[in-house]
Amino acid sequence: MTETSSYPPIEPNTFNLIVVGTGLPESVIAAAASAAGKTVLHLDPNPFYGSHFASLPLHDLPAFLNSHSTPLQSSTTTTTVTIDGNDYTVVDLSRRSLYSDIEVSSYAPEILAENSRKFNIDLGGPKVLFCADKAIDLILKSSTNQYVEFKGIDASFVCSENGRLSNVPDSRAAIFKDKSLSLTEKNQLMRFFKLVQQHLEASEREGSESDNARISEEDLDSPFVEFLQKMRLPPKIKSIILYAVAMADYDQDNLEVCKDLLKTKDGINRLTLYHKSVGRFTNAPGALLYPIYGNGELSQAFCRRAAVKGCLYVLRMPVNALLMDKGSGQYKGVRLASGQDLLSHQLILDPAFTVQFPIVSSPPDFLRENLEGLSLREVKGRIARGICVTSRSLKPDISNFLVVYPPQSLYPKQNTSVRALQLGGGLAICPLGMFVLYFSALCDDAKQGKNLMRAAINDLLKLPGSENAESGSAVQGESAEVKPTLLWSALYIQELTTGQYEFLSSTPMPDGNLNYNDLLDATVKLFQKMYPNEEFFPETTSPESVEDDAELSLES
Amino acid sequence: MPTNDGFQGVSNCYVFKSRLQEYAQKMGLPTPVYETIKEGPSHEPSFRSTVIVNGVRYDSLSGFFNRKAAEQSAAEVALVELSKSVDINRCISLPVHETGLCKNLLQEYAQKMNYAIPLYQCQKDENPGRAPRFSCTVEIGGIRYIGAAAKTKKEAEIKAARTALLAIQSSTSDKSIGDTPLTVIPSKKRGAEANVTTRDTSNVPKSKKPRFRKTKFKKKLSGVKVFQTRIENVQMLGLNVGNVEESKCENNNAFAISSKQLPTQPVTNSQDGKGQNEKVKYAVEGSLDSHTDGNSAIGLPTTPVLDTNGSKNGAVTVGTPTAVMSHGDGTLVSKNANEVSGCGELVKPVSNSSVDQLEASNMMHGRPRKSPKPEDEAASAAKAEKLRAFQSQFLSNHHNNNYTKEAIEVSAKLLQINPESYTAWNYRKLAVQHNLSHSNSDTDSVKSILDEELRVVESALSQNFKSYGAWHHRKWVLSKGHSSIDHELRLLNRFQKDDSRNFHAWNYRRFVAALMDRSEEEELNYTTDMINTNFSNYSAWHNRSVLLSHLLKRRVEGFFPKEKVLNDEYELVHQALFTDPDDQSGWFYYLWLLDQTVKADAPSIVSTWPVHGSYITLSGDKCVRDVALFSFYSFHSDSGTFPLILYFNEAVGGVNSSTVTVTSKLCTNSDLIWKPLSINNSSIAQVWVTYVKFLDKKLHCSENYTVEVSLGHSQGIISSRGFDYSHSTQIAFEVRVQCIEAELTKDQDQKISWKEGDFQNYETQCQEPNPVVSLNQLIINDCCEPTTSNWHAETVANEIALFRELLSEISCKIGKLTLARLLRADDAILSPSSNKMAHAEEILNLYSDLIKLDPSHSWFYKDEWSSVFLQQVTSNGESLMRHCYQYRDLLVPSIGNFICLRLNNLSLSRMGSFEKLLWIQMLDLSHNELRSIEGVEALQLLSCLNLSYNKLSSFTALGPLRLLKSLKVLDISCNEIGSHSIDTSRYLFSSPLSHTEEIEWNGDEIDTGNVNLTNYWEAFLAFKGLNLTQVDISGNAVADEQFMTFFVKLLPGVKWLDGERLRYDMSSVSDNLELFIGFLIL
């Protein structure tokens, strides 16, 4: 209670929903709940928006990672408090370790220190939006588009068998222009795209069960890789479709290591997403978009949206403990770092939080069960992430692009694909003239993850001091130019958690996907479990469309 | 080129068709028939039309941007021509306004001018004791015209319409402003009435007739129209099935749209049946026009244009507005930390509704458009209301020549809503001229006037960037002088980015590029960019071919040698073809490329008759042939002349006695008259003929006379593409005349029967050299210049390999077709002279495949198949001899020789390889599927022709017979002549255009008794000059009793008709012969 001076008390002290953490899923839920008319309190212990989805200045990033790399134990004592005549058990929250094996190296500290604040580095990179994906739809539906702007990613490349980076022929025009495909390959690829297109058109038609254009149910349930095989696509094209368009993570040809075998149905859905994305916005050249100022903008935009609808925001406000109903063990409220106790019907927690087992005093059994469930939250795996800063673009003429290393393209035992995204100063994420590269790959353990990161980084960049530039470099071989030199890098392993709605609800961590589709699905699910009778962002006439209508009507 | 578009097309042409129709009715002639041809690339079609009135063809000007305008132009030409003859003058000079057509005309005029439908209001004046009188007013374009009183309501309406038309026409004729192409301006004289407030036109009188009938009729008509368009395309594009498909579906689409609109079309008034037809036809054509012209209009997100159908309704259909282009210009979210630099474009996702619009604008080509939502309809109704308000205001300004700032502003607002309003554009032109003349030419005010115009056009274009009127106006403004032409390119880039295939924009781009003298290389690079963005862009490919041919022709730096450039182009187009073989645009370009590769520039001679080195035996009227002579090389002529035939590889002009020298004792070179064998009466043709007389000379029997023909020694023979026949060629042969006089035998009257038993295969007893071998000698003789490289051959071979590979992957119609064409090209390149058909079997199989794969174009493939098949048959002596038969009776002297080429029962759909068959005198083509005999005119020696059991459907299809001077026996029985009301042969086979019959035809020339000659003018044209002795015509729908009466009179020389001997007085026969010899010499 000594800190009350620095934390002004929050009024009122009862809410429909308290959200802790301003990551994208939390922000979306806060905005959705606000839109549904709930009173929402949105808290974040950090001085910035975005939590694990934030975009941070260069020097803040290691600090954040480190702060979350060690579990923060709390006292395991259980106390009781009485508010308005009700007794509550106070269960202290503790923080889990979400990041590990953090390695940060700086090769040009002065320049970087000078410009540190000009960086907006994504914690969960590489992440982009597909022009037709759920995130864009949500942004449009919720009118969040007023708060965020995007630029198109100019190109995407895939590392082919010979180690060269070649353009991903992802659209008709791209296939046409592609120089690396043979005429027959072009034909095969385009034919496959058309097949999928026809399938979709046929599926949209009603009562077309017997339609020839449709891919059979049997095929749809088969692995995508088999289907591609069946379509007689050559390995090169198969690899492009699987890893650079459908963005499969695991080696689809090697069932032993493949933890996620893509079904034809899903593969086609991903292909469709990609294709619908190309050309959805006339001024975006490809399928992918990136928010200016970084992905952290998205969380922030939803927070603004929530604030417009009356959501209350308090940053720099840690939550210390949960209040449980003494009798039923049900969640009732939170205790803030300021010492203030707040009550709410629902709580959404940042994935970092967990509850320490109260060992000494044994709570009632039901509570123990709940808490056990909470602490045994499933960790779905790990993801290795890498961030590199360079002062030159990998490709001379374009600054924003994606590179995909399909499994086995870096080294034979590479089981998962590595994706790299280079972004330039034009996106306001780093000083002009510098470039940030994000890398990520799924991994089983830190060693494997680090290997993947290093292999990819070495393939693209030159480490300062190492003269070993000619060692089979893709970029160099292709354009006979020197690889960009690394100025700064950070490698870390991130735990993957899924969102859950149990005793306590928590949101997922940034996943290994390139887009937000899965995360948003989980978020919507969470919202619907919490508010089964509420619509997730009800359809309203957004101010902008009203404007459009006004424009269309004629002035007299 | 840029000057001859849209505007002239529409100006003043609104009545010609109707007037011509009226004239035809008056004269008791068949309805004028229009043959309209779509020309140019499919993305930028232009039209020209020919109208046939009274058997005479009148050609329109070319280059119209829509079908209807071309037809009106043809009608205009016809009227002008017809008015030169006196009796016709009597008919035409009478004002058209006497008949019920007035109402039609007025209706048409209203459509043309985008006015509301004419509104008739009748009043019954009852005078006690007398029959009631009706008086009527009609309101059009905001002006009310009062007609004289009449006995019936209908009459009164007609009179009112007449008043209106007279007023409108008189105002048109005395109004001409320099050379400015302006459309008709409504009456000035009626200024007083112009102030009459425009009535709301939505309360149109209800239809008296059931609607469904009308709708049905329209459907039928438009079906026919679709068919015609399709056919025309086959023809125009040569072998391009792809386009056919495209336009077919386009038309179908258009049809669907139009038929949807039709039921809502009110019928304003009852009219006589004829008028109704006319009107209905118009409606259909109109709606088709609007959708075919634009070429890409299907997916057009309903332009906010008041189309004619709409204005008829009174309730104006204005579609959902075109997607707004502005997007992505949102402001940045303010964030102080960083500066956003401008590399790349900002993408700002917009809200749902805008996204839908964006999608709509992306759905520009070939995709279905959404049906308008109810709320859109409400909005469009409101818009229409507003539009009407502006319109009446505008019209009154217009009529009063009011060019104040406010008045001009009204027109701008009107155009903003409806950019298709030509009247408003014209008004603005007048206003600009007016203002310019009052601006005492100081640069600033001129600039501001013109800039204002450009601004209005720009805003109209952003409303509908397919507005003809707007684009045209822009050109007009630019031609007045311009401030910044760079701005035009920027504007174009914006439009072309929005819809890269907008052919208006491409057209305008060419205009601007020419105006600012932009280099063709730059423009070529632009097409490359556009193709890279989206290679399904006809306009870009087309522009590329145009630019490239200029650059190649001029041998611009970097565009020489041709081979290198073309190789790169092949490389580029392969990418498109392989990426998406279903896309047609690349194939078009490919065919252009192939043409560039294969076609030799200079024309050459393919074959002649008599062939070089041959020995010809001639016999005349009173000679009996020596049957022992080689039949292939003997020729019998009643008239004592023999033809000299030159067959070129393409149509050439300028063949005459100075460019071709014939040296012989038989004739004097300068006496020879060379005539082009062209059914079009055009001055260029592939085949040229002259007749050498041999009988009137005192010739020594059994003496050989050498004839030498040489050409190429001097310039003058020029191909239609403008290349000279350059290499000099010598052809020499010997002639011997049989002049054993003999009595005519009675056998002369013998009938030729085509029965199977009358023929026996010639091969068995043939000893003489066959004609094919000797034919080869000629070609070797003048073998063209040695090829410097075998680039052509290599390229074609590579292409063949490539397309075989593609076809092994997929089954692709156009791929097969292209392969077939490549193989033919390869055959032609590999053995230009030896006639070997190395790929014949493969090509035939490909066409057979195509017939099955693509039944809707099977006729086209069949024609190709037939042509290749005949090429194969005639490729060597052995295969040809298999079809040569000897006719049973060797003693029919009047017939000529007795080698009959029998190509019956072969499923041929057209005849070909004429260049190798010039020697034929007896030809059996029965039991095939021929629909045309085009090209048969080259067979000048032909005396017996059997065309029975084919699919010839009209006398027009028999047109080439007219040029066969030796033809005596003709069997056209069991065809389909007369069974089709519409003569499709014209559309199926080439060159119905540029085809003016120069015949002095007087209806009294032949006493036709009670038969109305005009019904059979086609037959008359086909047979008028022929000296047939035996004709079979039974089994055709046309051959009824009345026709036969006419037919016998038309052909007095006939002794055998349908197998029956006609009783004829021999002397009268010879009289008639005299008469017809006059024709022969035509």
Short mmCIF file of C-alpha atoms in Angstrom, two decimals, chain A residues 117-120 131 136-137 139-141 145-152 154 171-179 181-184 186-188 190-191 194 198 232 279-285 289 292-293 297 300 304 399-400 425-432 539 542 544-546 548-549 551-552 554-556, chain B residues 321-322 324 326-355 357-359 361-362 382-383 386 390 413 416-417 463 497-498 528 531-536 541 571-583 802 805-806 808-810:
data_model
loop_
_atom_site.label_atom_id
_atom_site.label_comp_id
_atom_site.label_asym_id
_atom_site.label_seq_id
_atom_site.Cartn_x
_atom_site.Cartn_y
_atom_site.Cartn_z
CA ARG A 117 15.07 4.87 -30.93
CA LYS A 118 14.61 4.83 -34.65
CA PHE A 119 14.15 1.09 -34.52
CA ASN A 120 10.84 -0.67 -34.06
CA CYS A 131 -3.94 -9.08 -48.11
CA ILE A 136 -7.10 -7.74 -42.66
CA ASP A 137 -10.73 -8.74 -42.64
CA ILE A 139 -9.15 -4.80 -39.26
CA LEU A 140 -11.66 -3.75 -41.85
CA LYS A 141 -14.64 -5.14 -40.01
CA ASN A 145 -7.95 0.47 -40.40
CA GLN A 146 -8.10 4.10 -39.38
CA TYR A 147 -5.24 3.55 -37.01
CA VAL A 148 -2.79 1.56 -39.04
CA GLU A 149 -1.22 1.69 -42.46
CA PHE A 150 0.54 -0.91 -44.50
CA LYS A 151 3.00 -1.28 -47.27
CA GLY A 152 3.30 -4.17 -49.61
CA ASP A 154 7.77 -6.40 -52.81
CA SER A 171 0.81 -15.29 -59.51
CA ARG A 172 0.10 -15.45 -63.17
CA ALA A 173 2.22 -12.42 -63.88
CA ALA A 174 5.01 -13.77 -61.69
CA ILE A 175 5.00 -17.09 -63.50
CA PHE A 176 5.08 -15.24 -66.78
CA LYS A 177 8.05 -13.15 -65.74
CA ASP A 178 9.95 -15.86 -63.95
CA LYS A 179 13.25 -16.63 -65.57
CA LEU A 181 11.23 -21.89 -64.60
CA SER A 182 11.23 -23.77 -67.83
CA LEU A 183 8.31 -23.36 -70.16
CA THR A 184 6.90 -26.71 -69.16
CA LYS A 186 5.41 -22.69 -66.02
CA ASN A 187 2.65 -24.56 -67.66
CA GLN A 188 2.48 -27.15 -64.91
CA MET A 190 -0.16 -22.43 -63.77
CA ARG A 191 -2.28 -25.44 -64.52
CA LYS A 194 -6.08 -23.12 -62.23
CA GLN A 198 -11.72 -24.31 -60.56
CA ARG A 232 2.70 -34.89 -61.60
CA GLY A 279 -4.11 -8.16 -56.23
CA ARG A 280 -6.71 -7.57 -53.57
CA PHE A 281 -5.36 -4.09 -53.10
CA THR A 282 -4.36 -2.48 -56.29
CA ASN A 283 -1.39 -0.72 -54.81
CA ALA A 284 0.07 -3.73 -53.08
CA PRO A 285 2.23 -5.59 -55.55
CA LEU A 289 1.53 -6.53 -46.28
CA ILE A 292 4.30 0.68 -41.00
CA TYR A 293 6.10 1.10 -37.65
CA GLU A 297 1.09 -1.16 -34.35
CA GLN A 300 -1.93 -0.60 -30.49
CA ARG A 304 -7.23 2.48 -29.64
CA SER A 399 14.20 -3.61 -49.73
CA ASN A 400 11.20 -5.54 -48.45
CA GLY A 425 13.73 1.94 -43.49
CA GLY A 426 10.76 2.78 -45.67
CA LEU A 427 8.58 0.88 -43.29
CA ALA A 428 9.69 3.08 -40.43
CA ILE A 429 11.06 0.18 -38.47
CA CYS A 430 14.68 1.23 -38.70
CA PRO A 431 16.69 4.21 -39.84
CA LEU A 432 16.73 4.81 -43.54
CA GLU A 539 -21.37 -5.58 -38.32
CA SER A 542 -18.39 2.18 -40.25
CA GLU A 544 -15.92 5.42 -43.64
CA SER A 545 -18.56 3.57 -45.56
CA VAL A 546 -21.07 6.20 -44.60
CA ASP A 548 -18.48 6.59 -49.26
CA ASP A 549 -22.19 6.54 -49.60
CA GLU A 551 -19.76 10.58 -51.92
CA LEU A 552 -21.80 8.52 -54.24
CA LEU A 554 -24.91 13.47 -56.06
CA GLU A 555 -24.63 17.00 -55.02
CA SER A 556 -27.30 19.12 -56.57
CA PRO B 321 -21.11 3.76 -60.18
CA THR B 322 -17.79 2.60 -61.34
CA VAL B 324 -13.75 4.95 -57.29
CA SER B 326 -8.93 7.02 -55.20
CA HIS B 327 -7.69 4.78 -52.53
CA GLY B 328 -4.49 4.49 -50.69
CA ASP B 329 -4.18 8.17 -50.21
CA GLY B 330 -5.17 8.08 -46.63
CA THR B 331 -3.19 10.10 -44.21
CA LEU B 332 -0.54 8.63 -42.08
CA VAL B 333 -1.20 7.87 -38.52
CA SER B 334 0.62 10.54 -36.76
CA LYS B 335 3.57 9.22 -34.96
CA ASN B 336 6.37 11.55 -34.23
CA ALA B 337 9.20 9.10 -33.82
CA ASN B 338 10.02 8.36 -37.40
CA GLU B 339 9.63 9.66 -40.83
CA VAL B 340 8.12 7.51 -43.44
CA SER B 341 9.95 7.66 -46.66
CA GLY B 342 8.18 7.26 -49.90
CA CYS B 343 9.56 4.09 -51.30
CA GLY B 344 6.69 1.96 -52.37
CA GLU B 345 3.12 2.82 -52.02
CA LEU B 346 1.13 2.99 -48.89
CA VAL B 347 -1.53 0.43 -48.60
CA LYS B 348 -4.42 1.44 -46.56
CA PRO B 349 -7.04 -1.19 -46.34
CA VAL B 350 -10.38 0.39 -46.71
CA SER B 351 -13.67 -0.54 -45.28
CA ASN B 352 -15.79 -3.33 -46.60
CA SER B 353 -17.89 -1.43 -49.01
CA SER B 354 -14.91 0.10 -50.69
CA VAL B 355 -13.22 -3.23 -50.88
CA GLN B 357 -15.93 -1.79 -55.12
CA LEU B 358 -12.32 -2.47 -55.60
CA GLU B 359 -13.07 -6.04 -56.29
CA SER B 361 -13.12 -2.88 -60.54
CA ASN B 362 -10.75 -5.77 -60.60
CA ALA B 382 -32.73 9.31 -58.01
CA LYS B 383 -29.81 9.92 -60.24
CA LYS B 386 -31.41 14.59 -61.35
CA PHE B 390 -30.07 18.90 -65.88
CA LYS B 413 -22.71 18.57 -64.48
CA GLN B 416 -20.42 14.26 -64.96
CA ILE B 417 -23.48 12.08 -64.61
CA GLN B 463 -17.07 8.42 -63.99
CA LYS B 497 -3.05 1.29 -64.26
CA ASP B 498 -6.64 1.03 -63.28
CA THR B 528 6.66 -4.69 -72.20
CA ILE B 531 2.59 -7.25 -70.53
CA ASN B 532 4.73 -8.03 -67.53
CA THR B 533 2.00 -6.76 -65.26
CA ASN B 534 -0.65 -8.76 -66.98
CA PHE B 535 0.04 -10.63 -70.12
CA SER B 536 -3.65 -11.10 -70.92
CA TRP B 541 0.29 -7.15 -77.52
CA GLU B 571 10.94 -16.04 -76.22
CA LEU B 572 8.60 -13.51 -74.67
CA VAL B 573 5.43 -14.85 -76.14
CA HIS B 574 6.36 -18.41 -75.22
CA GLN B 575 6.27 -17.37 -71.61
CA ALA B 576 2.69 -16.25 -72.03
CA LEU B 577 1.60 -19.23 -74.08
CA PHE B 578 3.04 -21.78 -71.73
CA THR B 579 1.99 -20.04 -68.57
CA ASP B 580 -1.57 -19.88 -69.67
CA PRO B 581 -2.39 -21.54 -72.96
CA ASP B 582 -6.04 -20.71 -72.46
CA ASP B 583 -5.38 -17.04 -72.72
CA LEU B 802 8.09 -26.72 -78.42
CA GLU B 805 6.03 -30.62 -75.85
CA LEU B 806 3.19 -28.40 -74.73
CA SER B 808 2.17 -33.65 -74.54
CA GLU B 809 1.35 -31.87 -71.30
CA ILE B 810 -2.09 -30.67 -72.04
#
